[in-house]
PDB file of C-alpha atoms in Angstrom:
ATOM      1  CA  UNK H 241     248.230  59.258 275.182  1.00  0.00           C
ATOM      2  CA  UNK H 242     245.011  61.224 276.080  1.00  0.00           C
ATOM      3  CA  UNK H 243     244.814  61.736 272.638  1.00  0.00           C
ATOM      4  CA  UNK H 244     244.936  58.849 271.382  1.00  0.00           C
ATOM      5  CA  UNK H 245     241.893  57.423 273.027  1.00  0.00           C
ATOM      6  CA  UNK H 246     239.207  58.564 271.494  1.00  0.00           C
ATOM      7  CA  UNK H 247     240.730  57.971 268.036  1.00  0.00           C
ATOM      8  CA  UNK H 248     241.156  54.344 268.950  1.00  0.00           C
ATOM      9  CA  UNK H 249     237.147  54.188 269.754  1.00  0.00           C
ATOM     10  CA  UNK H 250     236.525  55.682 266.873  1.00  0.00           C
ATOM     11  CA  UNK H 251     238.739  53.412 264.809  1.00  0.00           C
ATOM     12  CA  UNK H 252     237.179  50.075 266.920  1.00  0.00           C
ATOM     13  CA  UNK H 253     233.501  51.356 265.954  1.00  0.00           C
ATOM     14  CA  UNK H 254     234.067  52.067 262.504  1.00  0.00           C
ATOM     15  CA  UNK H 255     236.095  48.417 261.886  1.00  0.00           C
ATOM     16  CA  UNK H 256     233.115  46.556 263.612  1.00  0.00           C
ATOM     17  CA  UNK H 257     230.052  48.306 261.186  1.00  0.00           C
ATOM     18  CA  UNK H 258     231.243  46.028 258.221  1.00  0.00           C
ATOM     19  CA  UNK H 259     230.352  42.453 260.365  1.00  0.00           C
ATOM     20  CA  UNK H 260     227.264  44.015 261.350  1.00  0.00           C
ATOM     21  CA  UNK H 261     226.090  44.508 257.731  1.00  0.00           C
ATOM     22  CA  UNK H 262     227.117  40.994 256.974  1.00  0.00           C
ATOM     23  CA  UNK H 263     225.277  39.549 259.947  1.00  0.00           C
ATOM     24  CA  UNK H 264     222.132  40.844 258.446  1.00  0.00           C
ATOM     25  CA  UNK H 265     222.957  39.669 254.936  1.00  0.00           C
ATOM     26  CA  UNK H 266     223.404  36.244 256.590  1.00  0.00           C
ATOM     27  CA  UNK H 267     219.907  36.597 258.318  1.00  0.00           C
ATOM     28  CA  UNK H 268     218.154  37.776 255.544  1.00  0.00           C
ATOM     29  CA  UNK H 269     219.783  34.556 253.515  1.00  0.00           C
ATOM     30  CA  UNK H 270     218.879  32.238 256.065  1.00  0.00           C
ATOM     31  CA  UNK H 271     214.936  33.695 256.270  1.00  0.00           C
ATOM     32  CA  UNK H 272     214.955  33.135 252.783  1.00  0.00           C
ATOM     33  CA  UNK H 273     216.021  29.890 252.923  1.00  0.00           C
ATOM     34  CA  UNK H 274     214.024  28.705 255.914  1.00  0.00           C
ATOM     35  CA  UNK H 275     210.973  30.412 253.708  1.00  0.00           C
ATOM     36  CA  UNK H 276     211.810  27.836 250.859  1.00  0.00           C
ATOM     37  CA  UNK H 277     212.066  24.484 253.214  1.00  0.00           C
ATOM     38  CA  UNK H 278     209.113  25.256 255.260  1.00  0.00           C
ATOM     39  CA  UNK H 279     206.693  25.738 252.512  1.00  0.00           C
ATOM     40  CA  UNK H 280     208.639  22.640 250.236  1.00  0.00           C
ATOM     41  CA  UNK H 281     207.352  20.379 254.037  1.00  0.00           C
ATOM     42  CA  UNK H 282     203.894  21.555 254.166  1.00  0.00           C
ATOM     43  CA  UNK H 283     203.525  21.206 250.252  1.00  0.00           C
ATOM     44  CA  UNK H 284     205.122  17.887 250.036  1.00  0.00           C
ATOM     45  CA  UNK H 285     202.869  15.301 251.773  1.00  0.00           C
ATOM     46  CA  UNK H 286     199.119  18.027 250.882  1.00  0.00           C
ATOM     47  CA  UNK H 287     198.113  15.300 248.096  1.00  0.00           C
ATOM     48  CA  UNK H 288     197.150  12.705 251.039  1.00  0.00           C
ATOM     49  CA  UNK H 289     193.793  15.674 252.411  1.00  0.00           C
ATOM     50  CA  UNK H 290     192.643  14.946 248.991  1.00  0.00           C
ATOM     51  CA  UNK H 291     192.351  10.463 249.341  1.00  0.00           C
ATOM     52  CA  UNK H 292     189.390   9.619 250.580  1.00  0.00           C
ATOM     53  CA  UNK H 293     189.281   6.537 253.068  1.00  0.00           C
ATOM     54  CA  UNK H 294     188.669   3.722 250.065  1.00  0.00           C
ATOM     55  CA  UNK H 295     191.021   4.790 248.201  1.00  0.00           C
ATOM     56  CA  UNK H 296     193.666   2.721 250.056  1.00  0.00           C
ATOM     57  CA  UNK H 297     191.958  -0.275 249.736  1.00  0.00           C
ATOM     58  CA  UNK H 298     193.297  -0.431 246.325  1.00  0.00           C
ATOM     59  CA  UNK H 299     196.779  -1.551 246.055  1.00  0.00           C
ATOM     60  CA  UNK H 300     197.100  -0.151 242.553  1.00  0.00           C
ATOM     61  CA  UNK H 301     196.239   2.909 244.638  1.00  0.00           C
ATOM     62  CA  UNK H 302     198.745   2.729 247.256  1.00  0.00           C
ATOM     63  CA  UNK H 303     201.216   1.359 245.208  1.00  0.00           C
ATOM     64  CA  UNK H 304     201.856   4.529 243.333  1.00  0.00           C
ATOM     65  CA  UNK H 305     201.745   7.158 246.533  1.00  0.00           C
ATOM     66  CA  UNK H 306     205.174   9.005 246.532  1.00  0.00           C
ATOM     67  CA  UNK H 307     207.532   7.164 248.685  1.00  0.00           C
ATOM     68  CA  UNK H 308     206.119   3.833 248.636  1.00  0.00           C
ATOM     69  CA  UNK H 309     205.280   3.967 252.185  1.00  0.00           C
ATOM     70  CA  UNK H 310     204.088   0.459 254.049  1.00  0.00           C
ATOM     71  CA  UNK H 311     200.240   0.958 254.959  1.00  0.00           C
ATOM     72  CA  UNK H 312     198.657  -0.354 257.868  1.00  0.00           C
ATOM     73  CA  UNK H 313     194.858   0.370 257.980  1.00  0.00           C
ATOM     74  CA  UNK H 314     192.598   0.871 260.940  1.00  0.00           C
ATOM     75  CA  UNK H 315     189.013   0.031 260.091  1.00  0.00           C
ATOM     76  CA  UNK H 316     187.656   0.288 263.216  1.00  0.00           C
ATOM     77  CA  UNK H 317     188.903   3.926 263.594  1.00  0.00           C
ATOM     78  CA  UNK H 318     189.203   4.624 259.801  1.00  0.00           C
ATOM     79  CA  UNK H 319     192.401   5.574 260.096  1.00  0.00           C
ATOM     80  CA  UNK H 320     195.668   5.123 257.845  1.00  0.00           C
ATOM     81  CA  UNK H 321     199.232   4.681 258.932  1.00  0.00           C
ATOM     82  CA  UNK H 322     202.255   5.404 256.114  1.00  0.00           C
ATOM     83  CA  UNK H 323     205.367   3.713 257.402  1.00  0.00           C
ATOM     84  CA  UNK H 324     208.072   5.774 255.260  1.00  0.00           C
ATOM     85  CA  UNK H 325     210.466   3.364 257.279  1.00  0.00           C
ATOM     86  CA  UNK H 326     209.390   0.425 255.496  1.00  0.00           C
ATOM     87  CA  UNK H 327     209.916   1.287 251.843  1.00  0.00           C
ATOM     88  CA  UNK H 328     207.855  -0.895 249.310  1.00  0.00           C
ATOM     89  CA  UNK H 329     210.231   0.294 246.644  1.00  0.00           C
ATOM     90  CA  UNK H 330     214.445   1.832 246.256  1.00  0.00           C
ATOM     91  CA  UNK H 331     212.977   5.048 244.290  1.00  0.00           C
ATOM     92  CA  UNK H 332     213.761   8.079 246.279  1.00  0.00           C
ATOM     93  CA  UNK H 333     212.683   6.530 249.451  1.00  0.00           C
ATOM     94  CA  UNK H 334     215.543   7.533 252.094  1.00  0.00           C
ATOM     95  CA  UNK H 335     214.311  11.495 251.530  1.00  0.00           C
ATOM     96  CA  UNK H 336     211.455  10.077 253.843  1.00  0.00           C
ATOM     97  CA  UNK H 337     211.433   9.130 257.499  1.00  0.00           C
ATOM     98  CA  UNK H 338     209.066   8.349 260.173  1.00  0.00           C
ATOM     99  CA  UNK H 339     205.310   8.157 259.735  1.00  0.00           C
ATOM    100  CA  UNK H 340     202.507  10.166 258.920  1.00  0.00           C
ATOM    101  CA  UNK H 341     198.721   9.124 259.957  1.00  0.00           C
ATOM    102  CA  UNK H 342     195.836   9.654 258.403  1.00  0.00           C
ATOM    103  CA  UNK H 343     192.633  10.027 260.730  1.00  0.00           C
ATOM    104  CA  UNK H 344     189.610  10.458 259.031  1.00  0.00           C
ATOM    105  CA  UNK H 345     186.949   9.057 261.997  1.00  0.00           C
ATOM    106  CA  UNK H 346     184.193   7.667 259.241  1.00  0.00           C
ATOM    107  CA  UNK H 347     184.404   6.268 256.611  1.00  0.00           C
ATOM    108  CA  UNK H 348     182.653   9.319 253.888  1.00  0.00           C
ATOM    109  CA  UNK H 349     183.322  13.198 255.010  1.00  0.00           C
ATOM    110  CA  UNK H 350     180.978  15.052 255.218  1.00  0.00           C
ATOM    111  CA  UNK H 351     180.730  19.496 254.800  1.00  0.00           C
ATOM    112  CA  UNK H 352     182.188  20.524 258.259  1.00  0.00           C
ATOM    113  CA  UNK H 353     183.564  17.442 258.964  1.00  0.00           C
ATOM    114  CA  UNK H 354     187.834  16.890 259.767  1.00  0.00           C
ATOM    115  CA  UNK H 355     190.843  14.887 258.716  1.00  0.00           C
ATOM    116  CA  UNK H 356     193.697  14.872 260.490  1.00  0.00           C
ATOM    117  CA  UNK H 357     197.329  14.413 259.715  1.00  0.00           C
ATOM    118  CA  UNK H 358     199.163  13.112 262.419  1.00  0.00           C
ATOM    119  CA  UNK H 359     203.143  13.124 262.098  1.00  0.00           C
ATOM    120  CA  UNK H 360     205.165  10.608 264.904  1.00  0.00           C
ATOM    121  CA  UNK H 361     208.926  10.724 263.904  1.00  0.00           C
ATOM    122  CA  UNK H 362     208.145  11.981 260.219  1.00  0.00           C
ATOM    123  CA  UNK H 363     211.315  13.409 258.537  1.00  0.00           C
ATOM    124  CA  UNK H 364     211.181  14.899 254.736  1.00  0.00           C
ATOM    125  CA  UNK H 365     214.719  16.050 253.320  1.00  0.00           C
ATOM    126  CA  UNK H 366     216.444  16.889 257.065  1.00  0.00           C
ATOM    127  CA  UNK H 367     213.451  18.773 258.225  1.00  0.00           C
ATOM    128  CA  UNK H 368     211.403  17.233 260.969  1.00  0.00           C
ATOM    129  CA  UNK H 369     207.588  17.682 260.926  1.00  0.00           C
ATOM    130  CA  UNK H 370     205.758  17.594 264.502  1.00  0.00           C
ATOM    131  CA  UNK H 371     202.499  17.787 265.669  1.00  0.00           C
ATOM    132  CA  UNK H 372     199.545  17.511 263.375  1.00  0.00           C
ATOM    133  CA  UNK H 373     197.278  19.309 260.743  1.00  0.00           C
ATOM    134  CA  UNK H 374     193.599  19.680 260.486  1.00  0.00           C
ATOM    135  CA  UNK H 375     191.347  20.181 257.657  1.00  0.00           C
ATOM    136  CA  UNK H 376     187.841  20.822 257.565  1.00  0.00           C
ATOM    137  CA  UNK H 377     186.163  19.835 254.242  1.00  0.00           C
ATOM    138  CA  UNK H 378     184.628  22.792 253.394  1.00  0.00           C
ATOM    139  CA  UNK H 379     182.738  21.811 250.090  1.00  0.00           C
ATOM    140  CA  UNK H 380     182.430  18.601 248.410  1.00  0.00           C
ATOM    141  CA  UNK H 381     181.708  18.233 244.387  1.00  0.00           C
ATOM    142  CA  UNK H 382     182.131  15.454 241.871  1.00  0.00           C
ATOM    143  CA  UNK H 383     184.901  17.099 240.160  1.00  0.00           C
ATOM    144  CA  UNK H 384     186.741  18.093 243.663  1.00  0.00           C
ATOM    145  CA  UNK H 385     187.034  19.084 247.317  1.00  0.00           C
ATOM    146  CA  UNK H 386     187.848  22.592 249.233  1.00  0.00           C
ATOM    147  CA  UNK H 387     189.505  21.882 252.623  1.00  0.00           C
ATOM    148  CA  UNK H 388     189.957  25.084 255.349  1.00  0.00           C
ATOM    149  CA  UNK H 389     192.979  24.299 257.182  1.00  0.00           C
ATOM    150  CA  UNK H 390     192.675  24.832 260.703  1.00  0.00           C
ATOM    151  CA  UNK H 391     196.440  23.712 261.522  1.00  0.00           C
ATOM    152  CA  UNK H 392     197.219  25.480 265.441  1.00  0.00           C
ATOM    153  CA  UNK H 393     201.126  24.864 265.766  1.00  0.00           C
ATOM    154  CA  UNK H 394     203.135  22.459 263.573  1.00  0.00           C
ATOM    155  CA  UNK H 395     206.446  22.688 264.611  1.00  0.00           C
ATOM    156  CA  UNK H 396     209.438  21.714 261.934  1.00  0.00           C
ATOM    157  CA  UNK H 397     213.340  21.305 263.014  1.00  0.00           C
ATOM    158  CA  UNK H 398     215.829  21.118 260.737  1.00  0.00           C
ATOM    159  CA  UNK H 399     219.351  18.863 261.348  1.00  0.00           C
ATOM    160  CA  UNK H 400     221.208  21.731 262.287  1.00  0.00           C
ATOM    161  CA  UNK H 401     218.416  22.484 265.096  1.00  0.00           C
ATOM    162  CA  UNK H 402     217.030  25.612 263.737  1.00  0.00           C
ATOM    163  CA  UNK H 403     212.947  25.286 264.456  1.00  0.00           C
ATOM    164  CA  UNK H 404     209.945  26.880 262.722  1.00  0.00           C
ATOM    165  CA  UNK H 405     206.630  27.155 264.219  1.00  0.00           C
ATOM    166  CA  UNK H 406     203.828  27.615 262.032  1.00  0.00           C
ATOM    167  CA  UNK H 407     200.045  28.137 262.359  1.00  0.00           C
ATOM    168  CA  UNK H 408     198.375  27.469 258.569  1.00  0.00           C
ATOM    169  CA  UNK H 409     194.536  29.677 257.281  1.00  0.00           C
ATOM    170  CA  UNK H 410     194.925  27.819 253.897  1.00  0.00           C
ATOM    171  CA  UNK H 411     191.913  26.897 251.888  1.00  0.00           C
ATOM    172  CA  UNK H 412     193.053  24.108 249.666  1.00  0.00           C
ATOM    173  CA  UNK H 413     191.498  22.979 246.267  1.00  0.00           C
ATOM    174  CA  UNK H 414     191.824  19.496 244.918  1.00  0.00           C
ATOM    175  CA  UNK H 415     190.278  18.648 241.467  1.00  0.00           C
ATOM    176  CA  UNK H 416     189.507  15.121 241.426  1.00  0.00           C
ATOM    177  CA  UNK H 417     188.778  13.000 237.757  1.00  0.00           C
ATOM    178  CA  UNK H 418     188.563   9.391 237.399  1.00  0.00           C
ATOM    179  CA  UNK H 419     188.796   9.080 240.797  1.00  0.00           C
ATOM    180  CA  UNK H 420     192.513  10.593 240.921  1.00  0.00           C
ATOM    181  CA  UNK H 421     194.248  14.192 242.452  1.00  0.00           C
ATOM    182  CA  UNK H 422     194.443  16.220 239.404  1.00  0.00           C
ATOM    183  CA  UNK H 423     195.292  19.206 240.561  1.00  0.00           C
ATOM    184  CA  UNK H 424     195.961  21.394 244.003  1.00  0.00           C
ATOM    185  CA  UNK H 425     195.680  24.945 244.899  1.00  0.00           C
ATOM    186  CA  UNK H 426     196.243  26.605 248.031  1.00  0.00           C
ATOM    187  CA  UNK H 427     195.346  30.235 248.768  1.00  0.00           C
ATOM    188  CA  UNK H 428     195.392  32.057 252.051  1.00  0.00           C
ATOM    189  CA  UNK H 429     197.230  33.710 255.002  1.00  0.00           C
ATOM    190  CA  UNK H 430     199.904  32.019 257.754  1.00  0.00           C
ATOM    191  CA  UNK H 431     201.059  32.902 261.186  1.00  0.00           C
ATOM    192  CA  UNK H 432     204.730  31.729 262.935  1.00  0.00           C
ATOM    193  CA  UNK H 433     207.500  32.183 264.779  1.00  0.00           C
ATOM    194  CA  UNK H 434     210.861  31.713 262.485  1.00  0.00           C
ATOM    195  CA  UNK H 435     214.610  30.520 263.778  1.00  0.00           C
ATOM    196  CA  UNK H 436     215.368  33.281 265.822  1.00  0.00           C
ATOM    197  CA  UNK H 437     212.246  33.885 267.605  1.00  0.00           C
ATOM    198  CA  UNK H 438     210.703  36.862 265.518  1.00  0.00           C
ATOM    199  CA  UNK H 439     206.905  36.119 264.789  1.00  0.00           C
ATOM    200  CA  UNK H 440     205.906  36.637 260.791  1.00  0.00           C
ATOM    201  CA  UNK H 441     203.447  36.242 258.328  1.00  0.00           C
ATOM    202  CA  UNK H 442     202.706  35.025 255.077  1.00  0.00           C
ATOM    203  CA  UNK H 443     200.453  35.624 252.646  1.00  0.00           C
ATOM    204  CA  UNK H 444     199.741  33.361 249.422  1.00  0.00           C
ATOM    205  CA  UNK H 445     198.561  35.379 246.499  1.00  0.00           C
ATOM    206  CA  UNK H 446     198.327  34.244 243.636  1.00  0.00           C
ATOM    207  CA  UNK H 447     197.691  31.088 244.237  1.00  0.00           C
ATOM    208  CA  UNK H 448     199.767  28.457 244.466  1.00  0.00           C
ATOM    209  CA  UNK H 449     198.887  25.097 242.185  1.00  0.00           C
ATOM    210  CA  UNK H 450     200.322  21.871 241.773  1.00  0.00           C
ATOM    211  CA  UNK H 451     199.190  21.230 237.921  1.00  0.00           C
ATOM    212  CA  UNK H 452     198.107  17.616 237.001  1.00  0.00           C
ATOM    213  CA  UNK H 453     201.351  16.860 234.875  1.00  0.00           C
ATOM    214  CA  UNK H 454     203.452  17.532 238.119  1.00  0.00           C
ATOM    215  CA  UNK H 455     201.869  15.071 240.854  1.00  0.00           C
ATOM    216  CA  UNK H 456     203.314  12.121 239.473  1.00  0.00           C
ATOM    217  CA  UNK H 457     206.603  13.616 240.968  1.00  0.00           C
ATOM    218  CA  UNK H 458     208.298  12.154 243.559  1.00  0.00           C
ATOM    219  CA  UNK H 459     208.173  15.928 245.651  1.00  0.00           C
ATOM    220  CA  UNK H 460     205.117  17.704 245.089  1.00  0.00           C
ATOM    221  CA  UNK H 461     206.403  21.231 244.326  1.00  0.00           C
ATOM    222  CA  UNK H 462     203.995  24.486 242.869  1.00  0.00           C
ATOM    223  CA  UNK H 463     204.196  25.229 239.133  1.00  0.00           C
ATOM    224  CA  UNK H 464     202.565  28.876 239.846  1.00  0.00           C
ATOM    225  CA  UNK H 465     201.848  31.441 242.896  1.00  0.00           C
ATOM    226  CA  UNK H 466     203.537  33.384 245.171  1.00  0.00           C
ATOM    227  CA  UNK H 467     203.885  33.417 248.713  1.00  0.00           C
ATOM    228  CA  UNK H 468     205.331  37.094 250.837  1.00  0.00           C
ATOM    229  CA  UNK H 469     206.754  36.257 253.763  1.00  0.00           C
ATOM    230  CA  UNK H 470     207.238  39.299 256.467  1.00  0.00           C
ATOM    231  CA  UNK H 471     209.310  38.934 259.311  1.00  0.00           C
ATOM    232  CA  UNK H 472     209.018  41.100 262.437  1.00  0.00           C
ATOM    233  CA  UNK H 473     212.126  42.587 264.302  1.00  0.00           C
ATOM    234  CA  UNK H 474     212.487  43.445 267.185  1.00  0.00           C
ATOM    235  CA  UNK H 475     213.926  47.176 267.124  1.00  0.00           C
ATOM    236  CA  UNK H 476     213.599  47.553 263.359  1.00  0.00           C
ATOM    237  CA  UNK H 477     211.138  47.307 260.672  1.00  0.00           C
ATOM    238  CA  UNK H 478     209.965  44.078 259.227  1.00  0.00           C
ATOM    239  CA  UNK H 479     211.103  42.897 255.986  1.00  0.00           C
ATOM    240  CA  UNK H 480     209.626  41.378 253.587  1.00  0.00           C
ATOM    241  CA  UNK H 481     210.726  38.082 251.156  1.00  0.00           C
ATOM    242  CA  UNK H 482     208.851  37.014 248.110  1.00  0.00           C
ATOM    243  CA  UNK H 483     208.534  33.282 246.838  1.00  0.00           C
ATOM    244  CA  UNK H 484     207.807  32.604 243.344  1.00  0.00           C
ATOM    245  CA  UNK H 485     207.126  29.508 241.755  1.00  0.00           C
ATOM    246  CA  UNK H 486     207.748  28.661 237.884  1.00  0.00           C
ATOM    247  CA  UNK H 487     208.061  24.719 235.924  1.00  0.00           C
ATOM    248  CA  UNK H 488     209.912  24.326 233.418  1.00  0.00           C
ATOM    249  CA  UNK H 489     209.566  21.481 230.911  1.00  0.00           C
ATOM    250  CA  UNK H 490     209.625  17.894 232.635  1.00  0.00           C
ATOM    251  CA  UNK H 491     208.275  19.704 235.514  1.00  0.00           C
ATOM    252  CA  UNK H 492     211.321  20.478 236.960  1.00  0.00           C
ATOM    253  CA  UNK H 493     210.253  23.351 239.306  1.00  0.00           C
ATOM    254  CA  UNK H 494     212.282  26.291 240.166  1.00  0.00           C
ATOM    255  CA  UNK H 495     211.718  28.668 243.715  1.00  0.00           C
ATOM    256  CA  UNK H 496     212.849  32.180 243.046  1.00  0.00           C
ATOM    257  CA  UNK H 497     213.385  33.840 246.211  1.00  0.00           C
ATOM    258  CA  UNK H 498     213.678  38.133 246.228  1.00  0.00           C
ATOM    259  CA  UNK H 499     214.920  39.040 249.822  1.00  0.00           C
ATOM    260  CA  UNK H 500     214.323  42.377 250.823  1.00  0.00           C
ATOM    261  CA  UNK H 501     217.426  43.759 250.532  1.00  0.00           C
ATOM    262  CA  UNK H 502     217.634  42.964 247.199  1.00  0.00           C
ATOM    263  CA  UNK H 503     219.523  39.142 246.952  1.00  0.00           C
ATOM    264  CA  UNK H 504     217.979  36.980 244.717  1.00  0.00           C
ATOM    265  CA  UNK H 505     218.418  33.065 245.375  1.00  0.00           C
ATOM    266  CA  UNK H 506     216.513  30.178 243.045  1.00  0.00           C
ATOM    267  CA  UNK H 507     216.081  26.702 244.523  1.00  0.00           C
ATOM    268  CA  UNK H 508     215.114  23.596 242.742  1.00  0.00           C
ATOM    269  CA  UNK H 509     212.788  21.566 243.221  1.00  0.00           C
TER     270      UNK H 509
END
C-alpha cells in the first residue's frame, strides 16, 4: 500500500496539468475578447468630441446622429443631453441605452479649453459605460480639431459582470469639411485594470482612423491601425495581444485579434 502512494500523487498531478493549460487558453480568449469590446465602447460614441455646440441646433443635424437619440439642450450651461431611451427612429436603436451628456461650458472652445462626456445609465451592445471622459482641444483649424484625452477612470461592465477600468492618453484627430466629421484618428498610449484584476497597457500604433465613407455607419468601427494590448500577471510574464483593424467593401469592418499564444480570433464589426 506504501507503494502505491506516491504513484497515486504522481498520477493526480499529471491528470490535473491538462485543465491548467486550458484555463489559460480560456484567459487568454477572454483578454482578447474583452480587448475587442472595450475599444468597440470607447470608439463608438468618439464622433460626438468632434460637434461643436451649434451644431445641434440643426435638426437636419441631429436627425442623422447614430441612434437617433432625443436631445434636450441646456443653453444656459451649453450643455447637450442624448436620450438613447427615447428613440426618434426603429433603425438599430435598442443596441443603445441610457444617456450620454455633452458639457461643453461656452458656447466656442477655445486651445486648452475641455468637453466633457458624461455617461448616466449609458449601455452600448451589453457593455455599460460609467463615469466620464475629458478632452482638451488641443489645436483648432478650419479643416479640423486635435483633442488630448485626459480620461482618469471610465469604468465599463459587461452583462455577465466582468468590469474594465480604463484610463485613456489618446490624441484624437477629426477632419472637419462642410461643416461635417470626415474623418477620425486616434493615436496614443492607455492604462487599466482588466476582468481579473491584472493592470495592462495599450499602445495604438499605427493609428487608428475612422475613414469618411465609414461614419455614416450605425457603429463607428476603425478601417486601419493597430492597438497591443499587454497584460500583467501576477507570478508570470505579461503577454501581449495585438488588434488589427481592416474594411472591406461596404465598410463592413473586420477586428483581427493575435493572442499571444498564438490563437487568432476576427470579430465583426
Amino acid at each position: 500500500m506504501k507503494n502505491k502512494v506516491p504513484f497515486l500523487l504522481l498520477w493526480v498531478l499529471i491528470s490535473c496539468v491538462p485543465d491548467v493549460s486550458k484555463d489559460l487558453q480560456i484567459n487568454q480568449s477572454f483578454e482578447g475578447e474583452e480587448a475587442y469590446w472595450a475599444s468597440k465602447s470607447l470608439d463608438e460614441h468618439l464622433y460626438l468630441v468632434f460637434q461643436d455646440w451649434e451644431s445641434f441646433l440643426d435638426t437636419s443635424h441631429t436627425d442623422s446622429l447614430p441612434g437617433c437619440p432625443g436631445i434636450t439642450l441646456d443653453s444656459a450651461n451649453y450643455s447637450v443631453s442624448l436620450h438613447y431611451d427615447q428613440p426618434q427612429c426603429d433603425t438599430d436603436a435598442s443596441i443603445r441605452k441610457g444617456e450620454i451628456t455633452i458639457q461643453y461650458g461656452q458656447a466656442n472652445l477655445g486651445i486648452g479649453d475641455s468637453l466633457h462626456l458624461a455617461f448616466n445609465g449609458y449601455e452600448i451592445e451589453g457593455t455599460q459605460v460609467n463615469g466620464q471622459r475629458i478632452f482638451q482641444l488641443s489645436a483648432k483649424q478650419v479643416g479640423g480639431l486635435s483633442m488630448n484625452e485626459l480620461t482618469d477612470s471610465l469604468l465599463l461592465v459587461r452583462s455577465e459582470g466582468s468590469s474594465t477600468r480604463l484610463s485613456p492618453r489618446y490624441t484624437h484627430q477629426g477632419r472637419i469639411q462642410s461643416g461635417k466629421v470626415s474623418e477620425i484618428t486616434s493615436v496614443g498610449s492607455m492604462e487599466g485594470r482588466n476582468w481579473s484584476g491584472n493592470s495592462f497597457t495599450v499602445q495604438v500604433n499605427p493609428e487608428k482612423k475612422i475613414s469618411e465613407a465609414c461614419l455614416s455607419k450605425t457603429l463607428l468601427r476603425p478601417a486601419s491601425g493597430t492597438e497591443t494590448w499587454t497584460i500583467n500577471r501576477t507570478g508570470e510574464n505579461p503577454v501581449t495581444h495585438e488588434l488589427t483593424y481592416s474594411v472591406g467593401e461596404a465598410c463592413d469592418s473586420k477586428t483581427t485579434i493575435r493572442l499571444a499564444e498564438g490563437v487568432v480570433m476576427e470579430k465583426e464589426p
